[in-house]
CSV table of C-alpha atoms in Angstrom, one decimal:
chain,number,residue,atom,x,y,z
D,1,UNK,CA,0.0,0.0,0.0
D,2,UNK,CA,1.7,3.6,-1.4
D,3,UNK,CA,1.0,7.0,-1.3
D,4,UNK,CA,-1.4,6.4,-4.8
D,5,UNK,CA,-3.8,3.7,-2.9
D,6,UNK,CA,-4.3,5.8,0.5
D,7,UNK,CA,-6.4,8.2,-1.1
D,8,UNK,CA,-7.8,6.1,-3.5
D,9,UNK,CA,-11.8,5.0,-3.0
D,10,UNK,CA,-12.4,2.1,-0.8
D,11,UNK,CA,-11.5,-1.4,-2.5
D,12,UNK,CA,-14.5,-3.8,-3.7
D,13,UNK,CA,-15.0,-6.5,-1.6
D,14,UNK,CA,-14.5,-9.2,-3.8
D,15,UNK,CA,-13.8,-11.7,-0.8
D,16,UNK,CA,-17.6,-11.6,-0.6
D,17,UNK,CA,-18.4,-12.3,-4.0
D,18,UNK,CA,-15.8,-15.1,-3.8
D,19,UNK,CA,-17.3,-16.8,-0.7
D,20,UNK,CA,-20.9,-16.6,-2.1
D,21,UNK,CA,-19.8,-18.3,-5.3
D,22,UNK,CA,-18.2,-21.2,-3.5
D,23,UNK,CA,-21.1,-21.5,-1.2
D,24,UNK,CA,-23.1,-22.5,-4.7
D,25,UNK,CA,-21.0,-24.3,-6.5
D,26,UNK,CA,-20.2,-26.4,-3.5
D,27,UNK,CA,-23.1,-27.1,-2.5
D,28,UNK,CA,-24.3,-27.8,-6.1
D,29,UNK,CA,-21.2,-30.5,-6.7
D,30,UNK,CA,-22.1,-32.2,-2.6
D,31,UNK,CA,-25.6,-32.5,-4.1
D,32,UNK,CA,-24.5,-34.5,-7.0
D,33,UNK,CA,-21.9,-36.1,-5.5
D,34,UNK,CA,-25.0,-38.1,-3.7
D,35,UNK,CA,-27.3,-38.0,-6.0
D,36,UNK,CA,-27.2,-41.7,-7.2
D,37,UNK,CA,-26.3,-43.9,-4.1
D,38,UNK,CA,-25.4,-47.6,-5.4
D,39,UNK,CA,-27.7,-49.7,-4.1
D,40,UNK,CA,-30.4,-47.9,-6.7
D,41,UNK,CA,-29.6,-50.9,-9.6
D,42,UNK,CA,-29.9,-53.6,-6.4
D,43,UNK,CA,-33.0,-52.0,-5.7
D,44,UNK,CA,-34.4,-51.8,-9.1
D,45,UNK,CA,-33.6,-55.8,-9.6
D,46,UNK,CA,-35.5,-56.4,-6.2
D,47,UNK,CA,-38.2,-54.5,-7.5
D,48,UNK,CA,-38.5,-55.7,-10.6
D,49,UNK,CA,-38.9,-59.5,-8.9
D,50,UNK,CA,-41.9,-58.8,-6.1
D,51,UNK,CA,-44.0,-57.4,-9.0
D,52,UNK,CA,-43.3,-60.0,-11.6
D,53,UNK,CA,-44.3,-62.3,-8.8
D,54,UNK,CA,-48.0,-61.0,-9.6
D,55,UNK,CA,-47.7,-59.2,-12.9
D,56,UNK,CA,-45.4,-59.9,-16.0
D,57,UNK,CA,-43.2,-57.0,-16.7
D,58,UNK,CA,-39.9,-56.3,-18.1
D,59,UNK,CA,-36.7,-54.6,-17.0
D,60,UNK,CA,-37.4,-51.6,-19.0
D,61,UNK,CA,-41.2,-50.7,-17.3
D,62,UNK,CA,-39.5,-50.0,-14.1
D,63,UNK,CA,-38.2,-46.7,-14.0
D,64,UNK,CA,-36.1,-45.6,-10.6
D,65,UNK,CA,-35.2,-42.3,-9.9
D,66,UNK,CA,-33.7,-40.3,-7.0
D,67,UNK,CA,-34.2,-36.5,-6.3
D,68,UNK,CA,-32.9,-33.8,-4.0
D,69,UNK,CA,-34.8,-30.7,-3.0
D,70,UNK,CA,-33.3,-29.0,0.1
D,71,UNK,CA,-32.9,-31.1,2.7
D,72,UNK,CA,-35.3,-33.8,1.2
D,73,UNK,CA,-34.8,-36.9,-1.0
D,74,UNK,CA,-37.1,-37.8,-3.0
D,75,UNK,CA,-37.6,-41.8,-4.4
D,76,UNK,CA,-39.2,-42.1,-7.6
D,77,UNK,CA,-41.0,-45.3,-8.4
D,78,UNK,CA,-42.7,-45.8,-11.9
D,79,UNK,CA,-43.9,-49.2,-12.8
D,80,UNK,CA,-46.0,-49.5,-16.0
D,81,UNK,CA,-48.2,-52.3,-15.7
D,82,UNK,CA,-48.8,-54.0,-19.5
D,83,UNK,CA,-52.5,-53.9,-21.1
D,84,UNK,CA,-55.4,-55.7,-20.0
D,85,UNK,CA,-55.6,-57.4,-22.3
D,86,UNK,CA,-52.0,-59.1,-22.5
D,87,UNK,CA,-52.9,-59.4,-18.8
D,88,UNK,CA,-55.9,-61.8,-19.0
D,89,UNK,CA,-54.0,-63.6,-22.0
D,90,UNK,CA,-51.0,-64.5,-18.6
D,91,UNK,CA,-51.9,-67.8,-16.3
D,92,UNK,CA,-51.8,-65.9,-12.9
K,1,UNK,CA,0.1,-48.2,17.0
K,2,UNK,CA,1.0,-46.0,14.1
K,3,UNK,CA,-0.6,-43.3,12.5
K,4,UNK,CA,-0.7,-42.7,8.9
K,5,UNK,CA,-1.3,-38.9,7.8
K,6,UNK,CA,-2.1,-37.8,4.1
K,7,UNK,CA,-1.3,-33.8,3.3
K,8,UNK,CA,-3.6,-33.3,0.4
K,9,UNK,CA,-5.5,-31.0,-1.6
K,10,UNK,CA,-6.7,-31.2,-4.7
K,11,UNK,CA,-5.1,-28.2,-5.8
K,12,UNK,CA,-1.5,-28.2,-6.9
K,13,UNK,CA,1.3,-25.1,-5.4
K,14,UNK,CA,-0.8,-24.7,-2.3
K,15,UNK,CA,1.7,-25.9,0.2
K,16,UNK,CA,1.8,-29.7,0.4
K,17,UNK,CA,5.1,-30.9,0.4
K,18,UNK,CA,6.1,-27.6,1.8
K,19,UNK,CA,3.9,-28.9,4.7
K,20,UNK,CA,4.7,-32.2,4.4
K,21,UNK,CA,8.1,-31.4,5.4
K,22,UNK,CA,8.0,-29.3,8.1
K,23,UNK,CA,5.1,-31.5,10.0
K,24,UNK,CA,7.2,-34.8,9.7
K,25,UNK,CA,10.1,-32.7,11.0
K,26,UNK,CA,7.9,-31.1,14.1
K,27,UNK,CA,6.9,-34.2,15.0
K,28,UNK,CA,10.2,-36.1,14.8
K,29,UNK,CA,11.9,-32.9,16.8
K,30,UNK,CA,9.1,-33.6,19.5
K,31,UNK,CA,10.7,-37.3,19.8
K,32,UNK,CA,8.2,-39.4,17.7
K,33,UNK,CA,10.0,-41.4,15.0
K,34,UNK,CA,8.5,-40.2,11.5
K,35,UNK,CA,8.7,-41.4,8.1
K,36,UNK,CA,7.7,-39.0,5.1
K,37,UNK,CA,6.8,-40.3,1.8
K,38,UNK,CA,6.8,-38.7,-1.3
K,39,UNK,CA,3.7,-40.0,-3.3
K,40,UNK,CA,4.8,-37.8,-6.6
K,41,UNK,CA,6.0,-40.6,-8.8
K,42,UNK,CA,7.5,-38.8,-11.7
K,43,UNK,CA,7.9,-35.4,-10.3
K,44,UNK,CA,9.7,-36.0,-6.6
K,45,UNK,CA,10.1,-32.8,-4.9
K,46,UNK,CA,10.3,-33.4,-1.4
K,47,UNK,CA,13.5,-34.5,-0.9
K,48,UNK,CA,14.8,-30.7,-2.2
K,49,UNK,CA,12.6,-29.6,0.1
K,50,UNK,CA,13.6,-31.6,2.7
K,51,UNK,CA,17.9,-30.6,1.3
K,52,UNK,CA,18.5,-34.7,0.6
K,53,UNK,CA,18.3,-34.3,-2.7
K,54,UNK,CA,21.9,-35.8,-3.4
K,55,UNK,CA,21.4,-38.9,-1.4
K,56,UNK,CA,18.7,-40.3,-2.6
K,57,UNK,CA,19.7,-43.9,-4.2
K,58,UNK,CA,16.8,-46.2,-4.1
K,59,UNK,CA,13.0,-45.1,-4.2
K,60,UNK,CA,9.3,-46.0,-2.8
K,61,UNK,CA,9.0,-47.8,-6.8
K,62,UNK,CA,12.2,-49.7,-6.2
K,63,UNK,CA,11.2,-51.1,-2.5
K,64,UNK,CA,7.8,-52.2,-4.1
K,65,UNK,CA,9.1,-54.0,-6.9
K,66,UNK,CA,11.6,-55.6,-4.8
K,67,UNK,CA,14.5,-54.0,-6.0
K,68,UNK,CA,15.6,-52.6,-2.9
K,69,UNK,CA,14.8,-53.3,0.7
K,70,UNK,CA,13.2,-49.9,2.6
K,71,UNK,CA,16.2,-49.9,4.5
K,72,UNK,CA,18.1,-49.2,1.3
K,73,UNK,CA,15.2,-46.6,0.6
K,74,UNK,CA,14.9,-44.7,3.7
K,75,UNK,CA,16.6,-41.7,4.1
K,76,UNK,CA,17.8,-40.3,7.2
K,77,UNK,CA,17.6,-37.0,8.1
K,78,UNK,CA,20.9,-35.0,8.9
K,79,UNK,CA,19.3,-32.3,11.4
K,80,UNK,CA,16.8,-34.0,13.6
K,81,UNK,CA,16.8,-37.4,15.2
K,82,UNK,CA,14.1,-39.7,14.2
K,83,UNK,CA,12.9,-38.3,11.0
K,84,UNK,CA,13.2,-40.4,7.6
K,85,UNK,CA,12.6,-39.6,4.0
K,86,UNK,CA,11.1,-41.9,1.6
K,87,UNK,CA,11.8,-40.5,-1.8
K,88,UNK,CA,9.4,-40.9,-5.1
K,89,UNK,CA,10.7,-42.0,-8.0
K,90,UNK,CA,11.4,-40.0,-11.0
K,91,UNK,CA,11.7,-42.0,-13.7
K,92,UNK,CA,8.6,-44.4,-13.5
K,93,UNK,CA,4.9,-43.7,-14.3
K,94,UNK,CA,2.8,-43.4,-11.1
K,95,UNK,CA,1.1,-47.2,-12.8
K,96,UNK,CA,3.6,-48.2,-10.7
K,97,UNK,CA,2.0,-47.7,-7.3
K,98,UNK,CA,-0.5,-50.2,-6.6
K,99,UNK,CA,-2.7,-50.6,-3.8
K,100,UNK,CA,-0.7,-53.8,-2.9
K,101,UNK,CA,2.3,-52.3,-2.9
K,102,UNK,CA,1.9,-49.2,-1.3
K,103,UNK,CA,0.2,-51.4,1.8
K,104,UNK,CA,3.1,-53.6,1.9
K,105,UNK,CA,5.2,-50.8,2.4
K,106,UNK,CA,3.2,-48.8,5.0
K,107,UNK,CA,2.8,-51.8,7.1
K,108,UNK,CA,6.7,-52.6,7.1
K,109,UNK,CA,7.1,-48.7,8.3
K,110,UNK,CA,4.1,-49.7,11.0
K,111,UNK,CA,6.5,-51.8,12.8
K,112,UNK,CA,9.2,-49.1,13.4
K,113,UNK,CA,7.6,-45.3,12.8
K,114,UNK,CA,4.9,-43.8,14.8
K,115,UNK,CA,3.8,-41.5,12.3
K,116,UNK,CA,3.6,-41.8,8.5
K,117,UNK,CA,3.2,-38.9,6.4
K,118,UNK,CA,2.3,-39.3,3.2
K,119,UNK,CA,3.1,-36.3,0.8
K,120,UNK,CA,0.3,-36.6,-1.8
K,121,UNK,CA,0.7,-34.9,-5.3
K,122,UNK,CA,-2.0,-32.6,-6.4
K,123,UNK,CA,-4.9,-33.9,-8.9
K,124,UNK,CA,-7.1,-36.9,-8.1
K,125,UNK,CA,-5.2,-39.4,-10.0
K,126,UNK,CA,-3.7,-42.7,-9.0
K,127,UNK,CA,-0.7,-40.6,-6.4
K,128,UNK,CA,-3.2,-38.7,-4.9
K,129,UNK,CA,-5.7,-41.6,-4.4
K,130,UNK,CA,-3.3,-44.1,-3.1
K,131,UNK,CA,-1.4,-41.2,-0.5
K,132,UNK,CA,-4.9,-41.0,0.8
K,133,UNK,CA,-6.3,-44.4,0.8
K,134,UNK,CA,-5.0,-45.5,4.0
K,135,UNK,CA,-5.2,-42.7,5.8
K,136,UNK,CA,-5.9,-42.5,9.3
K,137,UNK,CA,-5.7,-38.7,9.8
K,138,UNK,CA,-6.0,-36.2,6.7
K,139,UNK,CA,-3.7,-32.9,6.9
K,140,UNK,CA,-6.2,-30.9,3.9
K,141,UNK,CA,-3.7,-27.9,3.1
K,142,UNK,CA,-6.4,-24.8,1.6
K,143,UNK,CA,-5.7,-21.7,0.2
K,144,UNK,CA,-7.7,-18.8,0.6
K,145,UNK,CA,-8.6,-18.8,-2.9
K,146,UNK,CA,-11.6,-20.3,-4.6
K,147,UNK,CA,-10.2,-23.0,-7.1
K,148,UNK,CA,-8.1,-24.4,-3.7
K,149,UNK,CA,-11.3,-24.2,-1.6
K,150,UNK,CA,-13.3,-26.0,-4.2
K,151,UNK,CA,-10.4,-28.5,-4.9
K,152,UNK,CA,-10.7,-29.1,-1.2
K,153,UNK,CA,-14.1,-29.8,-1.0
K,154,UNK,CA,-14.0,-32.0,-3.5
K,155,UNK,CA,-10.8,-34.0,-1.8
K,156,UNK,CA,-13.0,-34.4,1.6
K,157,UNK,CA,-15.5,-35.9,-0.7
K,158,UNK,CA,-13.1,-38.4,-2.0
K,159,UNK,CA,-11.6,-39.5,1.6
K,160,UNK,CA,-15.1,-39.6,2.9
K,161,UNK,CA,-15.9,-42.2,0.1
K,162,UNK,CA,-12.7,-43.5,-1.3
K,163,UNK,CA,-10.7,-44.3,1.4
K,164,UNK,CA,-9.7,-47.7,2.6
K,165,UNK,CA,-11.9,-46.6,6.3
K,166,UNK,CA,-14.5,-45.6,3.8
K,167,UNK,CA,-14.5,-48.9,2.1
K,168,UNK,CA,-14.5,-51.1,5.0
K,169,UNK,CA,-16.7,-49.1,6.7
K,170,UNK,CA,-14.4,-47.9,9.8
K,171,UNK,CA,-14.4,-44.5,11.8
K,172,UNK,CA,-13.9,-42.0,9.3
K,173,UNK,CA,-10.4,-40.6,8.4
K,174,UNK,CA,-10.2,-37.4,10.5
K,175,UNK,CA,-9.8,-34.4,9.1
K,176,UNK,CA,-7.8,-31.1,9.7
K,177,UNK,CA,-7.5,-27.9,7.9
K,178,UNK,CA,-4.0,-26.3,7.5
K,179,UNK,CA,-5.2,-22.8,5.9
K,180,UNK,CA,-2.0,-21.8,4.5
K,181,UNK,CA,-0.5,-18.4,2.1
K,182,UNK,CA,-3.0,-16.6,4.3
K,183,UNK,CA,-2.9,-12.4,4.7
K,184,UNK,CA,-4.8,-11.3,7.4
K,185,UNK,CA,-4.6,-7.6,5.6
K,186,UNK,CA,-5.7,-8.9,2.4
K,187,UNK,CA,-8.7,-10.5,4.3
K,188,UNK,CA,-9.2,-7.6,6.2
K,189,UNK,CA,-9.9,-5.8,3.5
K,190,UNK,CA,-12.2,-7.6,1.7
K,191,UNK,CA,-10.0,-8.9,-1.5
K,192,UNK,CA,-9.4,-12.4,0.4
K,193,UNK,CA,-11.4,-14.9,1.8
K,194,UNK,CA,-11.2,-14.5,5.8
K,195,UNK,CA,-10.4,-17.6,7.7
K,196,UNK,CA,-13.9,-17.3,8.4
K,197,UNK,CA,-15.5,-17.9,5.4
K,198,UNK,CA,-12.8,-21.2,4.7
K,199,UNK,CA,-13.8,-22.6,7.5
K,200,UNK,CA,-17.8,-22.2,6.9
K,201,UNK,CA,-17.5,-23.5,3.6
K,202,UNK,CA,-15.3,-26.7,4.5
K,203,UNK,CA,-17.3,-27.3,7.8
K,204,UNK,CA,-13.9,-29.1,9.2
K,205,UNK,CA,-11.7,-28.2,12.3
K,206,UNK,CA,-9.1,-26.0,11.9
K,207,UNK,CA,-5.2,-27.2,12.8
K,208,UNK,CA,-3.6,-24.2,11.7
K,209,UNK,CA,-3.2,-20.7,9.7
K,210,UNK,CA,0.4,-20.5,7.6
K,211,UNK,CA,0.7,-16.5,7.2
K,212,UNK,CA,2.0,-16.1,3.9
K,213,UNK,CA,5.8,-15.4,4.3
K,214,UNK,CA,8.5,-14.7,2.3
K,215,UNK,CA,10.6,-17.5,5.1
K,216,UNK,CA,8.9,-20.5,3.1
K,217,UNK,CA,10.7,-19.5,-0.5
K,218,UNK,CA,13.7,-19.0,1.4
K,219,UNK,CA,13.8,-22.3,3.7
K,220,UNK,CA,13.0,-23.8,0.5
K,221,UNK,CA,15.9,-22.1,-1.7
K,222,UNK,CA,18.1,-23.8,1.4
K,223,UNK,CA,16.4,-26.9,1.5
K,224,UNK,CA,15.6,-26.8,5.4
K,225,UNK,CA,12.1,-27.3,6.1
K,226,UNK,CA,10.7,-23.7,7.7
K,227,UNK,CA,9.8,-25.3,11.2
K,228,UNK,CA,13.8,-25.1,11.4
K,229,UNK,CA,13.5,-21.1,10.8
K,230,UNK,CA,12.1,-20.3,14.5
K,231,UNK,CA,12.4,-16.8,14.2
K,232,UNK,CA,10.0,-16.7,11.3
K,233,UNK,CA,6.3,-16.4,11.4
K,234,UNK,CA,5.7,-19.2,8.8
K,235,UNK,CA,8.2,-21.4,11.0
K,236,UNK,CA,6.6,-20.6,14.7
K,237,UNK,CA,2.9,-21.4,12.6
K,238,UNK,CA,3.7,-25.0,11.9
K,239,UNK,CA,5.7,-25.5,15.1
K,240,UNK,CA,2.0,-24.4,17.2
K,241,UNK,CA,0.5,-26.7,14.0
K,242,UNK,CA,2.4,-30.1,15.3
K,243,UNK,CA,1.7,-29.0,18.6
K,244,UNK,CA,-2.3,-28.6,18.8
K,245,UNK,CA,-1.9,-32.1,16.1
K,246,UNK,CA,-0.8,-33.4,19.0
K,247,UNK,CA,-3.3,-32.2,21.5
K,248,UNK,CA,-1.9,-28.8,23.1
K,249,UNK,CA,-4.5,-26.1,23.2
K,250,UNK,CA,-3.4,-23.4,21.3
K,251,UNK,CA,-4.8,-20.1,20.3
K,252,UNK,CA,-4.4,-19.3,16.3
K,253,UNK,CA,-1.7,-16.9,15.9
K,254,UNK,CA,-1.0,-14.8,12.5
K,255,UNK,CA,-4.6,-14.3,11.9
K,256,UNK,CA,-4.8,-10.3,12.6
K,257,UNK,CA,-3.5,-7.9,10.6
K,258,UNK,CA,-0.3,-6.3,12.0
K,259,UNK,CA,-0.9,-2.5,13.1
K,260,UNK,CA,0.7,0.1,10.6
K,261,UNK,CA,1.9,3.0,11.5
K,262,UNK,CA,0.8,6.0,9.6
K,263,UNK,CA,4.0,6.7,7.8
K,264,UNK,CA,4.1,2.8,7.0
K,265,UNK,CA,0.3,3.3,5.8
K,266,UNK,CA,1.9,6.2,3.3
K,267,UNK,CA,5.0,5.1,2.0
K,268,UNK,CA,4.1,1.3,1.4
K,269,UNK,CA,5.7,-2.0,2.7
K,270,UNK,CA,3.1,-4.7,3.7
């Protein structure tokens, strides 16, 4: 610090810029960084077997999908059962 | 039982092996035999740091493949008592440190070391994840600079998941922060993150602030690790550093801004 910056006008405070970006991108890369824990395929198999016990389905009609939003997780389950029809045409 | 430490941090030039050397050498000066490692295969830099440069003969690379016994490897320190230097190679590709090998190694130091640092190069690569794997205790060196506090982060990710303790589902590696290059002024100011702010964003207990210092270039252009400078401010930081490491209650010096006088204030020098 010289004679030039003492009467210069009063620095920005980019310390507080820098510490409010972190907070963000931090946050952002913890999120994803748990965003797809690795028992969801084990989970998705175990699934697919209790309802094939009572309805035929395939692999690809169970769809398995985690969220975050704030402090919650969010488990999404979407089974699409076939038609009626092929139903009925299944011994049970 | 020994302790194995990483010094990590994601980011490259933010003090590792500069801290690296001068914890190893606190610890061994407080009577603990230490062993330091240089996990850099291909770029070994600790042992300039550490002024061995010229007798290194045999490397970590060398006692893993069998080519030399760690005997052969180890390096012993010409100031302090108890302190040896593992050396990294420079001429191999870090493929050659497997998770075998660096075990085999560690647990043969087990039997006669107390601590084991481990001097992790920067990146998330194969060094950096095998320094850290075994890891009881984690030395995370931060600048007060975004990329470093993001590289951070990101490095307490990997030891929270990554890590042999991780894997096998064991206490956690514990964690310390060693905020170092820091200018209370600067911070002061506003242009640099406070300690503050580091230490909200990380969310991990702090083990010591290294004032940025012109002592840490020239320890280094000597090769003595700075702990050995005691009249310097870097040097006193680290020495307080091995001491609250090792469970002395110490305040946190260096972290105000020095008073200037208002001539200083007008005619410069910082």
């Amino acid at each position: 610090m010289g004679l030039f910056d003492y009467f210069r006008s009063p620095p920005s405070k980019s310390a507080a810029l820098a510490k409010e970006r972190l907070q963000i991108i931090v946050a952002h890369e913890r999120g994803s960084r748990r965003s797809s824990p690795d028992y969801l395929p084990a989970l998705k198999k175990e699934l697919l077997e209790v309802v094939r016990k009572y309805v035929p389905i395939d692999q690809s009609q169970v769809k398995v999908h985690l969220d975050r939003e704030g402090g919650y997780e969010i488990l999404e389950l979407n089974i699409t059962l076939p038609d009626e029809e092929q139903r009925l045409g299944q011994p049970r | 039982m020994a302790t194995v430490i990483v010094v990590t941090s994601g980011k490259g030039g933010v003090g590792k092996t500069t801290t690296s050397a001068s914890f190893a050498t606190g610890l061994a000066l407080r009577g603990f035999r230490t062993a330091v490692i240089d996990f850099d295969v291909g770029l070994r830099n600790l042992d300039l740091i550490m002024g061995c440069e010229r007798r290194v003969v045999y490397d970590f690379i060398n006692v893993i493949n069998n080519e030399a016994n760690l005997n052969q490897a180890l390096i012993r320190d010409k100031r302090v008592e108890n302190l040896y230097i593992l050396p990294a190679s420079q001429t191999r590709d870090k493929e050659a440190l497997t998770k075998d090998g660096v075990e085999k190694i560690l647990n043969e130091l087990k039997q006669s070391f107390e601590y084991i640092v481990c001097d992790s190069p920067a990146g998330i690569e194969r060094g950096a994840l095998m320094a850290l794997y075994y890891a009881d205790e984690a030395l995370v060196v931060t600048n007060p600079e975004v990329s470093s506090v993001r590289d951070s982060d990101r490095i307490l990710g990997i030891l929270a998941s990554r890590s042999r303790r991780a894997e096998q589902g064991d206490a956690p590696v514990k964690e310390h922060l060693v905020l170092a290059r820091y200018a209370p002024e600067r911070a002061n100011r506003g242009d640099m993150l406070t300690m503050q702010d580091v230490l909200e964003i990380l969310g991990i207990p702090l083990l010591g602030v290294i004032p940025e210092s012109q002592a840490v270039l020239q320890s280094s252009n000597a090769g003595v690790p700075v702990i050995l400078e005691e009249g310097s401010d870097a040097g006193a930081a680290y020495g307080d550093l091995v001491d609250r490491f090792l469970g002395k209650d110490l305040p946190h010096r260096f972290i105000e801004s020095q008073k200037k006088g208002f001539l200083k204030r007008l005619f410069g020098g910082s």
